[in-house]
Coordinates of C-alpha atoms and ligand atoms in Angstrom, one line a residue:
X1 CA 13.9 11.9 -19.1
X2 CA 11.9 10.0 -21.6
X3 CA 9.4 7.6 -20.2
X4 CA 11.0 4.7 -22.2
X5 CA 14.2 5.5 -20.1
X6 CA 12.3 4.7 -17.2
X7 CA 10.7 1.7 -18.4
X8 CA 13.0 -0.8 -17.5
X9 CA 14.0 1.1 -14.3
X10 CA 11.4 0.6 -12.0
X11 CA 10.6 -3.0 -10.5
X12 CA 8.0 -4.1 -8.0
X13 CA 8.1 -7.4 -5.9
X14 CA 5.1 -8.3 -4.2
X15 CA 4.2 -11.5 -2.5
X16 CA 2.6 -12.7 0.6
X17 CA 4.2 -12.1 4.1
X18 CA 6.7 -15.0 4.8
X19 CA 7.5 -15.7 1.2
X20 CA 10.9 -14.7 1.4
X21 CA 11.1 -11.2 -0.4
X22 CA 13.7 -9.7 2.4
X23 CA 15.7 -12.8 2.2
X24 CA 15.6 -12.7 -1.6
X25 CA 16.2 -9.0 -2.0
X26 CA 19.0 -8.9 0.3
X27 CA 20.7 -11.7 -1.8
X28 CA 20.0 -9.7 -4.8
X29 CA 21.5 -6.4 -3.4
X30 CA 24.7 -8.2 -2.2
X31 CA 25.1 -9.2 -6.0
X32 CA 24.2 -6.0 -7.7
X33 CA 24.7 -3.0 -5.2
X34 CA 23.8 -1.0 -8.4
X35 CA 20.2 -1.3 -7.9
X36 CA 18.8 0.9 -5.3
X37 CA 16.0 -0.4 -2.7
X38 CA 13.6 2.2 -1.7
X39 CA 13.1 2.5 2.1
X40 CA 9.5 2.5 3.1
X41 CA 8.0 4.4 5.8
X42 CA 5.6 2.4 8.3
X43 CA 3.6 2.7 11.3
X44 CA 4.5 -0.6 12.6
X45 CA 6.9 -1.1 15.5
X46 CA 10.6 -2.0 14.7
X47 CA 11.5 -5.6 15.2
X48 CA 14.5 -6.7 16.8
X49 CA 17.4 -5.3 15.1
X50 CA 15.4 -3.1 12.9
X51 CA 16.8 0.7 12.6
X52 CA 15.1 3.5 11.4
X53 CA 16.4 4.6 8.2
X54 CA 17.7 1.1 7.3
X55 CA 15.0 -1.2 6.9
X56 CA 12.2 1.2 7.3
X57 CA 11.4 4.9 8.3
X58 CA 9.3 4.1 11.5
X59 CA 6.5 6.9 12.0
X60 CA 3.7 7.2 14.6
X61 CA 0.1 7.0 12.8
X62 CA -0.3 11.0 12.9
X63 CA 3.1 11.7 11.3
X64 CA 2.3 8.8 8.9
X65 CA -1.1 10.6 8.2
X66 CA 1.1 14.2 7.6
X67 CA 3.3 12.4 4.9
X68 CA 0.5 11.3 2.9
X69 CA -1.3 14.8 3.4
X70 CA 1.7 16.4 1.9
X71 CA 1.8 14.0 -1.0
X72 CA 4.9 12.8 0.0
X73 CA 4.3 9.0 -0.9
X74 CA 4.3 7.7 -4.2
X75 CA 1.8 5.0 -3.0
X76 CA 0.6 3.5 0.6
X77 CA -1.6 1.1 1.8
X78 CA -2.9 -0.8 5.2
X79 CA -1.4 -4.1 6.0
X80 CA -2.4 -6.3 8.8
X81 CA -3.2 -3.2 10.9
X82 CA -0.4 -0.9 10.0
X83 CA 0.2 1.6 7.4
X84 CA 3.2 1.4 4.6
X85 CA 4.1 3.6 2.1
X86 CA 6.8 4.7 -0.5
X87 CA 8.5 8.1 -0.1
X88 CA 8.1 10.0 -3.3
X89 CA 10.9 11.8 -3.7
X90 CA 14.0 9.4 -3.4
X91 CA 12.3 7.3 -6.1
X92 CA 11.9 10.0 -8.7
X93 CA 15.4 11.3 -8.0
X94 CA 17.2 7.9 -8.5
X95 CA 14.7 7.3 -11.7
X96 CA 15.9 10.6 -13.2
X97 CA 19.4 9.6 -12.4
X98 CA 19.0 6.4 -14.4
X99 CA 19.2 4.2 -11.4
X100 CA 17.5 0.6 -11.2
X101 CA 14.9 1.1 -8.6
X102 CA 13.2 -1.9 -6.4
X103 CA 10.2 -1.3 -4.6
X104 CA 9.2 -4.3 -2.2
X105 CA 5.4 -3.7 -1.6
X106 CA 2.1 -5.2 -1.1
X107 CA -0.7 -5.8 -3.4
X108 CA -2.9 -2.4 -2.7
X109 CA 0.4 -0.4 -3.3
X110 CA 1.3 -2.4 -6.5
X111 CA -2.1 -1.8 -8.0
X112 CA -1.6 2.0 -7.2
X113 CA 1.7 2.1 -8.8
X114 CA 0.6 0.1 -11.8
X115 CA -1.8 3.2 -12.4
X116 CA 1.0 5.9 -11.8
X117 CA 3.7 3.8 -13.6
X118 CA 2.3 1.6 -16.0
X119 CA 5.9 1.3 -17.3
X120 CA 6.9 -0.3 -14.3
X121 CA 7.9 -4.1 -14.2
X122 CA 5.8 -6.2 -11.5
X123 CA 7.1 -9.2 -10.3
X124 CA 5.0 -11.4 -7.9
X125 CA 7.0 -13.9 -5.6
X126 CA 5.0 -16.9 -4.8
X127 CA 5.5 -19.9 -2.2
X128 CA 5.8 -23.4 -3.3
X129 CA 2.6 -23.9 -1.5
X130 CA 0.4 -22.4 1.3
X131 CA 1.8 -24.8 4.0
X132 CA 5.2 -23.9 3.3
X133 CA 4.3 -20.0 3.6
X134 CA 2.6 -20.7 7.0
X135 CA 5.8 -22.6 8.0
X136 CA 8.1 -19.9 7.1
X137 CA 6.1 -17.0 8.5
X138 CA 5.7 -19.0 11.7
X139 CA 9.5 -20.0 11.5
X140 CA 10.6 -16.5 11.1
X141 CA 9.2 -15.9 14.8
X142 CA 8.8 -12.3 14.7
X143 CA 4.9 -11.8 14.6
X144 CA 2.4 -12.3 17.3
X145 CA -0.2 -15.0 16.7
X146 CA -2.7 -12.4 16.0
X147 CA -0.4 -10.8 13.4
X148 CA 0.5 -14.0 11.8
X149 CA -3.2 -14.8 11.4
X150 CA -3.9 -11.2 9.6
X151 CA -1.1 -12.3 7.5
X152 CA -2.3 -15.5 6.4
X153 CA -5.7 -14.2 5.7
X154 CA -4.2 -11.4 3.5
X155 CA -2.0 -13.7 1.7
X156 CA -4.9 -15.7 0.5
X157 CA -6.3 -12.6 -1.4
X158 CA -2.4 -11.8 -2.8
X159 CA -2.1 -15.1 -4.0
X160 CA -5.7 -14.8 -5.6
X161 CA -3.9 -11.8 -7.6
X162 CA -0.7 -13.1 -9.0
X163 CA -2.2 -13.1 -12.6
X164 CA -2.3 -9.1 -12.5
X165 CA 1.5 -9.5 -12.6
X166 CA 4.1 -9.2 -15.2
X167 CA 5.9 -12.4 -13.8
X168 CA 5.6 -15.0 -11.2
X169 CA 8.6 -16.3 -9.4
X170 CA 8.1 -19.3 -7.3
X171 CA 10.6 -19.1 -4.3
X172 CA 11.1 -22.9 -3.5
X173 CA 14.8 -22.9 -4.0
X174 CA 16.3 -19.8 -3.2
X175 CA 19.4 -19.8 -5.4
X176 CA 16.8 -20.7 -8.4
X177 CA 14.3 -17.7 -7.5
X178 CA 17.5 -15.4 -7.3
X179 CA 18.8 -16.5 -10.8
X180 CA 15.1 -16.0 -12.3
X181 CA 14.8 -12.4 -10.6
X182 CA 18.2 -11.5 -11.8
X183 CA 17.0 -12.6 -15.5
X184 CA 13.7 -10.8 -15.4
X185 CA 15.6 -7.3 -13.9
X186 CA 18.1 -8.0 -17.0
X187 CA 20.9 -8.1 -14.6
X188 CA 24.3 -10.1 -15.6
Ligands
ADP201 P1 9.1 -11.8 3.7 O1 10.1 -10.8 3.6 O2 8.4 -12.1 2.4 O3 8.0 -11.4 4.7 P2 11.3 -13.1 4.8 O4 12.4 -13.0 3.6 O5 11.6 -12.4 6.1 O6 10.0 -13.2 4.1 O7 11.4 -14.8 5.0 C1 10.4 -15.7 5.5 C2 11.1 -16.7 6.3 O8 11.1 -17.9 5.3 C3 12.3 -16.6 6.6 O9 12.7 -17.3 8.2 C4 13.5 -16.9 5.8 O10 14.7 -17.3 6.1 C5 12.8 -18.1 5.0 N1 12.8 -18.2 3.7 C6 13.0 -17.4 2.8 N2 13.2 -18.0 1.5 C7 13.4 -19.2 1.8 C8 13.6 -20.2 0.8 N3 13.6 -20.5 -0.5 N4 13.4 -21.7 1.6 C9 13.2 -21.8 2.6 N5 13.1 -20.7 3.6 C10 13.1 -19.4 2.8
5GP202 P1 6.5 -6.0 7.0 O1 5.6 -5.8 8.1 O2 6.5 -7.8 7.2 O3 8.0 -5.6 7.0 O4 5.8 -5.9 5.6 C1 4.4 -6.3 5.5 C2 4.0 -6.3 4.2 O5 4.1 -4.6 3.8 C3 4.8 -6.6 3.0 O6 4.0 -7.4 2.4 C4 5.9 -5.6 2.5 O7 6.2 -5.7 1.1 C5 4.6 -4.5 2.5 N1 5.2 -3.3 2.4 C6 6.6 -2.7 2.6 N2 6.9 -1.4 2.3 C7 5.7 -0.9 1.8 C8 5.2 0.1 1.0 O8 6.2 1.2 1.1 N3 4.1 0.1 0.6 C9 3.4 -0.7 0.5 N4 1.9 -0.7 -0.2 N5 3.5 -2.1 0.9 C10 4.8 -2.1 1.5

């Protein structure tokens, strides 16, 4: 497949923890089942209700390290004390089949993908304000105090990097952000 065919097909969504990436992506996939969302590998523990192979592939650290050693990940990074990475083969298969692929990953991973797939379209999802981001992450109630603090610290660095991206979408009103994401992804 020519590079140009892949160009419009790989989209990255990055943004600080709690900004609403998961919420927005779930809405996008309901409306556009033709988009394939990559399922990442992670060493973090499952949250209540999360299942292996659905939200993530949950790994021990040695088993994650093995994936890295085998070259099985397209990119990977440490985030707030855990490792996260994108399994390579399923992404390549979808891209070769012409399926639109969405990666929802953090900043370091996005930078790695930018080097290996410069044709990917990179979108940054920003909160309306830092205070609102903090409200959302605390309101979600899934993380310990310590984990929330690590995520908020990281959020400052991520927000400072938004200019690196092809487009920034502000997730203030969810429906407006969804419409904007659909427009950027050329989805009807
Ligand atoms: P992320 O996947 O980026 O960590 P989530 O999708 O889990 O974030 O959203 C974090 C919290 O913010 C959730 O409780 C979610 O319901 C809420 N949220 C998401 N989008 C909005 C929005 N546009 N306005 C208000 N709250 C939102
Ligand atoms: P969470 O623990 O809240 O599910 O995810 C924490 C962060 O890890 C989020 O910013 C999310 O985008 C990021 N993330 C999820 N999967 C991957 C991945 O495969 N690679 C990278 N680099 N980041 C990921």
